[in-house]
Amino acid sequence: MSYKIVADSSCNLLSFAGVDFAGVPLKIVTDKKEYVDDEKLDCALMLEELAAYKGRSGTACPSVGEWLESFGQAENIFAVAITSSLSGSYNACLQAKEVYEQTYPGRRVSCLDSLSAGPELVLIMEKLRELIGLGLDFEEIDRRIREYMKHSHLMFMLERVDNLARNGRISPLAAKTVGVLGIRIVGRASDQGTLEQLHKCRGQSRAIQAIVREMEEAGYAGGKLRIAHCFNESGAKELQNIMKGRWPQLDTGIAPFTGLCSFYGEKGCIMAAFEDGRA
């Protein structure tokens, strides 16, 4: 019985070893140009062009047809989408599931609303790969992954919030002081999948220390940690080194953003996804 993992491009992965995998790109759009979030996208160039562009910009989720195409011919599919509070990707995935299962009776698709973005999708995908490798049936994998998702979390640090504010993802009032005098926003993905601001910190090191404190308050006890960043590898390593100092055997990794997270996170952003002590 064949299994496949599919994820939209908010996961920041272009490949995923050890299992049949397909990515579904979101798009960043302006009145003059469309940027497809796939392996051909030059994120640095995109951000440079968007910084000089004075018109409207936004994002477009994958279509139902694009999700359907990504399913291929697999018998059992687990599809992971960016939080439904920020994008229509999950809803498009649900519609594709309905079409796919009607077209191919007996095949099954589990659509998972990550209630998050970036590296938290990676944690979910890694857990799915582990469960598939155990030889479990579809229903048991589905049950276990949904339970696991209750114990994965996302923290973030934002140096700029222009695109989030323009697209209604955070309030313009909250955006006014960010970047002034080195102010960073520290926040988390809430249980409802929204972006929840927790702190405003002056300077990157103070913001990273706030992330560490919030992780511990959320029940972090040395579980997996996946960090992603937008052209801020030094900040990602600073966070990783602090956590490794406390948990030397930590299972961790650092990866760069691809297009969608680069657009919303902007330069300097760090995301940290982690398992709590009950995962």
GROMACS .gro file of C-alpha atoms in nm:
model
  279
    1MET     CA    1   0.000   0.000   0.000
    2SER     CA    2   0.159   0.328  -0.112
    3TYR     CA    3   0.189   0.640   0.102
    4LYS     CA    4   0.272   0.995   0.005
    5ILE     CA    5   0.332   1.319   0.193
    6VAL     CA    6   0.234   1.644   0.025
    7ALA     CA    7   0.290   1.993   0.166
    8ASP     CA    8   0.244   2.344   0.041
    9SER     CA    9   0.554   2.560   0.007
   10SER     CA   10   0.510   2.731   0.343
   11CYS     CA   11   0.715   2.438   0.479
   12ASN     CA   12   1.030   2.586   0.317
   13LEU     CA   13   1.130   2.245   0.176
   14LEU     CA   14   1.196   2.171  -0.189
   15SER     CA   15   1.262   1.801  -0.121
   16PHE     CA   16   1.196   1.554   0.160
   17ALA     CA   17   1.397   1.234   0.168
   18GLY     CA   18   1.282   0.893   0.283
   19VAL     CA   19   0.925   0.899   0.155
   20ASP     CA   20   0.730   0.979  -0.160
   21PHE     CA   21   0.690   1.358  -0.144
   22ALA     CA   22   0.546   1.643  -0.349
   23GLY     CA   23   0.541   2.015  -0.281
   24VAL     CA   24   0.264   2.253  -0.387
   25PRO     CA   25   0.380   2.612  -0.447
   26LEU     CA   26   0.207   2.921  -0.322
   27LYS     CA   27   0.259   3.242  -0.516
   28ILE     CA   28   0.360   3.597  -0.431
   29VAL     CA   29   0.185   3.840  -0.665
   30THR     CA   30   0.203   4.206  -0.756
   31ASP     CA   31   0.026   4.404  -1.026
   32LYS     CA   32   0.333   4.355  -1.246
   33LYS     CA   33   0.480   4.015  -1.160
   34GLU     CA   34   0.406   3.674  -1.010
   35TYR     CA   35   0.667   3.483  -0.809
   36VAL     CA   36   0.610   3.107  -0.787
   37ASP     CA   37   0.745   2.960  -0.465
   38ASP     CA   38   0.939   2.669  -0.615
   39GLU     CA   39   1.298   2.566  -0.679
   40LYS     CA   40   1.341   2.831  -0.951
   41LEU     CA   41   1.265   3.125  -0.722
   42ASP     CA   42   1.551   3.357  -0.622
   43CYS     CA   43   1.430   3.479  -0.282
   44ALA     CA   44   1.697   3.747  -0.247
   45LEU     CA   45   1.605   3.896  -0.583
   46MET     CA   46   1.235   3.876  -0.503
   47LEU     CA   47   1.280   4.067  -0.178
   48GLU     CA   48   1.497   4.325  -0.352
   49GLU     CA   49   1.236   4.379  -0.622
   50LEU     CA   50   0.950   4.394  -0.372
   51ALA     CA   51   1.137   4.651  -0.160
   52ALA     CA   52   1.158   4.879  -0.465
   53TYR     CA   53   0.798   4.814  -0.573
   54LYS     CA   54   0.543   5.072  -0.457
   55GLY     CA   55   0.223   4.899  -0.567
   56ARG     CA   56   0.011   4.625  -0.412
   57SER     CA   57   0.152   4.283  -0.327
   58GLY     CA   58   0.001   3.973  -0.178
   59THR     CA   59  -0.010   3.596  -0.198
   60ALA     CA   60  -0.218   3.333  -0.377
   61CYS     CA   61  -0.278   2.982  -0.247
   62PRO     CA   62  -0.246   2.666  -0.458
   63SER     CA   63  -0.552   2.582  -0.664
   64VAL     CA   64  -0.760   2.269  -0.621
   65GLY     CA   65  -0.607   2.142  -0.945
   66GLU     CA   66  -0.253   2.194  -0.819
   67TRP     CA   67  -0.326   1.998  -0.501
   68LEU     CA   68  -0.487   1.723  -0.710
   69GLU     CA   69  -0.186   1.701  -0.939
   70SER     CA   70   0.045   1.669  -0.639
   71PHE     CA   71  -0.146   1.363  -0.512
   72GLY     CA   72  -0.032   1.161  -0.814
   73GLN     CA   73  -0.140   0.798  -0.795
   74ALA     CA   74  -0.078   0.729  -0.426
   75GLU     CA   75  -0.329   0.517  -0.237
   76ASN     CA   76  -0.282   0.698   0.095
   77ILE     CA   77  -0.193   1.066   0.112
   78PHE     CA   78  -0.118   1.298   0.401
   79ALA     CA   79  -0.136   1.661   0.294
   80VAL     CA   80  -0.005   1.937   0.522
   81ALA     CA   81  -0.109   2.300   0.468
   82ILE     CA   82  -0.025   2.640   0.611
   83THR     CA   83  -0.267   2.757   0.879
   84SER     CA   84  -0.615   2.817   0.742
   85SER     CA   85  -0.630   3.148   0.931
   86LEU     CA   86  -0.374   3.298   0.692
   87SER     CA   87  -0.441   3.122   0.362
   88GLY     CA   88  -0.698   2.935   0.157
   89SER     CA   89  -0.449   2.654   0.091
   90TYR     CA   90  -0.609   2.416   0.341
   91ASN     CA   91  -0.959   2.472   0.198
   92ALA     CA   92  -0.829   2.403  -0.153
   93CYS     CA   93  -0.670   2.085  -0.019
   94LEU     CA   94  -1.005   1.973   0.127
   95GLN     CA   95  -1.175   2.025  -0.208
   96ALA     CA   96  -0.900   1.831  -0.384
   97LYS     CA   97  -0.943   1.546  -0.134
   98GLU     CA   98  -1.314   1.524  -0.216
   99VAL     CA   99  -1.250   1.510  -0.589
  100TYR     CA  100  -0.965   1.259  -0.553
  101GLU     CA  101  -1.157   1.018  -0.331
  102GLN     CA  102  -1.462   1.033  -0.557
  103THR     CA  103  -1.246   0.971  -0.864
  104TYR     CA  104  -1.052   0.685  -0.704
  105PRO     CA  105  -1.277   0.492  -0.462
  106GLY     CA  106  -1.071   0.325  -0.193
  107ARG     CA  107  -0.793   0.583  -0.195
  108ARG     CA  108  -0.768   0.815   0.103
  109VAL     CA  109  -0.643   1.167   0.170
  110SER     CA  110  -0.589   1.320   0.513
  111CYS     CA  111  -0.578   1.702   0.499
  112LEU     CA  112  -0.395   1.851   0.795
  113ASP     CA  113  -0.438   2.216   0.889
  114SER     CA  114  -0.102   2.284   1.052
  115LEU     CA  115  -0.238   2.596   1.232
  116SER     CA  116   0.116   2.717   1.168
  117ALA     CA  117   0.381   2.772   0.901
  118GLY     CA  118   0.744   2.708   0.822
  119PRO     CA  119   0.937   2.464   1.040
  120GLU     CA  120   0.632   2.340   1.232
  121LEU     CA  121   0.514   2.182   0.907
  122VAL     CA  122   0.854   2.013   0.893
  123LEU     CA  123   0.802   1.860   1.238
  124ILE     CA  124   0.463   1.728   1.125
  125MET     CA  125   0.611   1.586   0.806
  126GLU     CA  126   0.897   1.419   0.994
  127LYS     CA  127   0.650   1.257   1.232
  128LEU     CA  128   0.440   1.136   0.940
  129ARG     CA  129   0.749   0.982   0.780
  130GLU     CA  130   0.831   0.807   1.107
  131LEU     CA  131   0.477   0.668   1.144
  132ILE     CA  132   0.468   0.549   0.782
  133GLY     CA  133   0.800   0.374   0.842
  134LEU     CA  134   0.646   0.183   1.133
  135GLY     CA  135   0.405   0.014   0.892
  136LEU     CA  136   0.093   0.148   1.060
  137ASP     CA  137  -0.237   0.163   0.875
  138PHE     CA  138  -0.387   0.489   0.746
  139GLU     CA  139  -0.635   0.536   1.032
  140GLU     CA  140  -0.373   0.484   1.301
  141ILE     CA  141  -0.128   0.724   1.136
  142ASP     CA  142  -0.404   0.982   1.105
  143ARG     CA  143  -0.498   0.943   1.471
  144ARG     CA  144  -0.138   0.964   1.593
  145ILE     CA  145  -0.040   1.264   1.380
  146ARG     CA  146  -0.339   1.466   1.497
  147GLU     CA  147  -0.248   1.389   1.857
  148TYR     CA  148   0.116   1.482   1.789
  149MET     CA  149   0.012   1.818   1.642
  150LYS     CA  150  -0.131   1.914   1.982
  151HIS     CA  151   0.225   1.908   2.116
  152SER     CA  152   0.418   2.091   1.844
  153HIS     CA  153   0.457   2.469   1.860
  154LEU     CA  154   0.597   2.766   1.671
  155MET     CA  155   0.773   3.078   1.798
  156PHE     CA  156   0.890   3.362   1.575
  157MET     CA  157   1.091   3.683   1.575
  158LEU     CA  158   1.010   3.959   1.327
  159GLU     CA  159   1.239   4.247   1.237
  160ARG     CA  160   1.000   4.390   0.979
  161VAL     CA  161   0.625   4.349   0.941
  162ASP     CA  162   0.542   4.564   0.638
  163ASN     CA  163   0.394   4.284   0.428
  164LEU     CA  164   0.205   4.129   0.718
  165ALA     CA  165   0.045   4.465   0.796
  166ARG     CA  166  -0.038   4.545   0.433
  167ASN     CA  167  -0.213   4.211   0.396
  168GLY     CA  168  -0.411   4.234   0.719
  169ARG     CA  169  -0.216   3.962   0.904
  170ILE     CA  170  -0.133   4.198   1.192
  171SER     CA  171  -0.272   4.539   1.286
  172PRO     CA  172  -0.108   4.852   1.138
  173LEU     CA  173  -0.085   4.989   1.492
  174ALA     CA  174   0.127   4.695   1.606
  175ALA     CA  175   0.350   4.742   1.302
  176LYS     CA  176   0.442   5.106   1.363
  177THR     CA  177   0.721   5.060   1.614
  178VAL     CA  178   0.879   4.744   1.469
  179GLY     CA  179   1.225   4.810   1.329
  180VAL     CA  180   1.250   5.145   1.508
  181LEU     CA  181   1.549   5.150   1.746
  182GLY     CA  182   1.603   4.781   1.681
  183ILE     CA  183   1.261   4.670   1.806
  184ARG     CA  184   1.166   4.310   1.721
  185ILE     CA  185   0.833   4.138   1.769
  186VAL     CA  186   0.841   3.800   1.940
  187GLY     CA  187   0.528   3.591   1.902
  188ARG     CA  188   0.382   3.248   1.850
  189ALA     CA  189   0.131   3.062   1.639
  190SER     CA  190  -0.176   3.046   1.861
  191ASP     CA  191  -0.390   2.737   1.914
  192GLN     CA  192  -0.627   2.886   1.656
  193GLY     CA  193  -0.347   2.930   1.401
  194THR     CA  194  -0.327   3.308   1.424
  195LEU     CA  195  -0.012   3.514   1.478
  196GLU     CA  196  -0.007   3.615   1.844
  197GLN     CA  197   0.229   3.892   1.952
  198LEU     CA  198   0.389   3.829   2.292
  199HIS     CA  199   0.676   4.076   2.331
  200LYS     CA  200   0.848   4.375   2.178
  201CYS     CA  201   1.222   4.349   2.241
  202ARG     CA  202   1.503   4.590   2.166
  203GLY     CA  203   1.772   4.401   1.980
  204GLN     CA  204   1.804   4.050   1.844
  205SER     CA  205   1.969   3.891   2.148
  206ARG     CA  206   1.692   4.004   2.381
  207ALA     CA  207   1.434   3.875   2.135
  208ILE     CA  208   1.606   3.537   2.117
  209GLN     CA  209   1.618   3.516   2.496
  210ALA     CA  210   1.243   3.588   2.499
  211ILE     CA  211   1.188   3.301   2.254
  212VAL     CA  212   1.382   3.066   2.483
  213ARG     CA  213   1.174   3.170   2.785
  214GLU     CA  214   0.848   3.125   2.595
  215MET     CA  215   0.955   2.782   2.472
  216GLU     CA  216   1.023   2.668   2.825
  217GLU     CA  217   0.691   2.808   2.947
  218ALA     CA  218   0.522   2.611   2.667
  219GLY     CA  219   0.670   2.290   2.806
  220TYR     CA  220   0.988   2.251   2.601
  221ALA     CA  221   1.207   1.982   2.757
  222GLY     CA  222   1.468   1.895   2.497
  223GLY     CA  223   1.249   1.763   2.214
  224LYS     CA  224   1.306   1.824   1.845
  225LEU     CA  225   1.383   2.182   1.741
  226ARG     CA  226   1.366   2.304   1.382
  227ILE     CA  227   1.477   2.661   1.306
  228ALA     CA  228   1.424   2.852   0.982
  229HIS     CA  229   1.528   3.205   0.891
  230CYS     CA  230   1.514   3.479   0.629
  231PHE     CA  231   1.874   3.576   0.560
  232ASN     CA  232   1.955   3.566   0.931
  233GLU     CA  233   2.168   3.257   0.979
  234SER     CA  234   2.361   3.426   1.261
  235GLY     CA  235   2.043   3.475   1.462
  236ALA     CA  236   1.931   3.118   1.395
  237LYS     CA  237   2.268   2.987   1.513
  238GLU     CA  238   2.254   3.206   1.824
  239LEU     CA  239   1.922   3.049   1.919
  240GLN     CA  240   2.045   2.699   1.835
  241ASN     CA  241   2.362   2.742   2.041
  242ILE     CA  242   2.167   2.855   2.347
  243MET     CA  243   1.942   2.551   2.323
  244LYS     CA  244   2.234   2.313   2.263
  245GLY     CA  245   2.403   2.456   2.570
  246ARG     CA  246   2.106   2.347   2.778
  247TRP     CA  247   2.037   2.018   2.594
  248PRO     CA  248   2.367   1.894   2.441
  249GLN     CA  249   2.202   1.596   2.266
  250LEU     CA  250   1.939   1.817   2.104
  251ASP     CA  251   1.796   1.702   1.769
  252THR     CA  252   1.796   2.030   1.578
  253GLY     CA  253   1.852   2.183   1.237
  254ILE     CA  254   1.857   2.516   1.056
  255ALA     CA  255   1.715   2.591   0.711
  256PRO     CA  256   1.654   2.905   0.502
  257PHE     CA  257   1.311   3.034   0.410
  258THR     CA  258   1.174   2.987   0.062
  259GLY     CA  259   0.940   3.240  -0.103
  260LEU     CA  260   0.617   3.249   0.098
  261CYS     CA  261   0.782   3.273   0.440
  262SER     CA  262   1.035   3.523   0.302
  263PHE     CA  263   0.751   3.746   0.183
  264TYR     CA  264   0.567   3.750   0.514
  265GLY     CA  265   0.861   3.711   0.751
  266GLU     CA  266   1.093   3.950   0.561
  267LYS     CA  267   1.465   3.984   0.622
  268GLY     CA  268   1.578   3.903   0.973
  269CYS     CA  269   1.288   3.676   1.063
  270ILE     CA  270   1.348   3.359   1.264
  271MET     CA  271   1.097   3.079   1.320
  272ALA     CA  272   1.150   2.806   1.578
  273ALA     CA  273   0.929   2.496   1.584
  274PHE     CA  274   0.957   2.256   1.874
  275GLU     CA  275   0.799   1.960   2.052
  276ASP     CA  276   0.679   2.002   2.408
  277GLY     CA  277   0.748   1.744   2.678
  278ARG     CA  278   0.435   1.541   2.593
  279ALA     CA  279   0.506   1.490   2.223
   0.00000   0.00000   0.00000
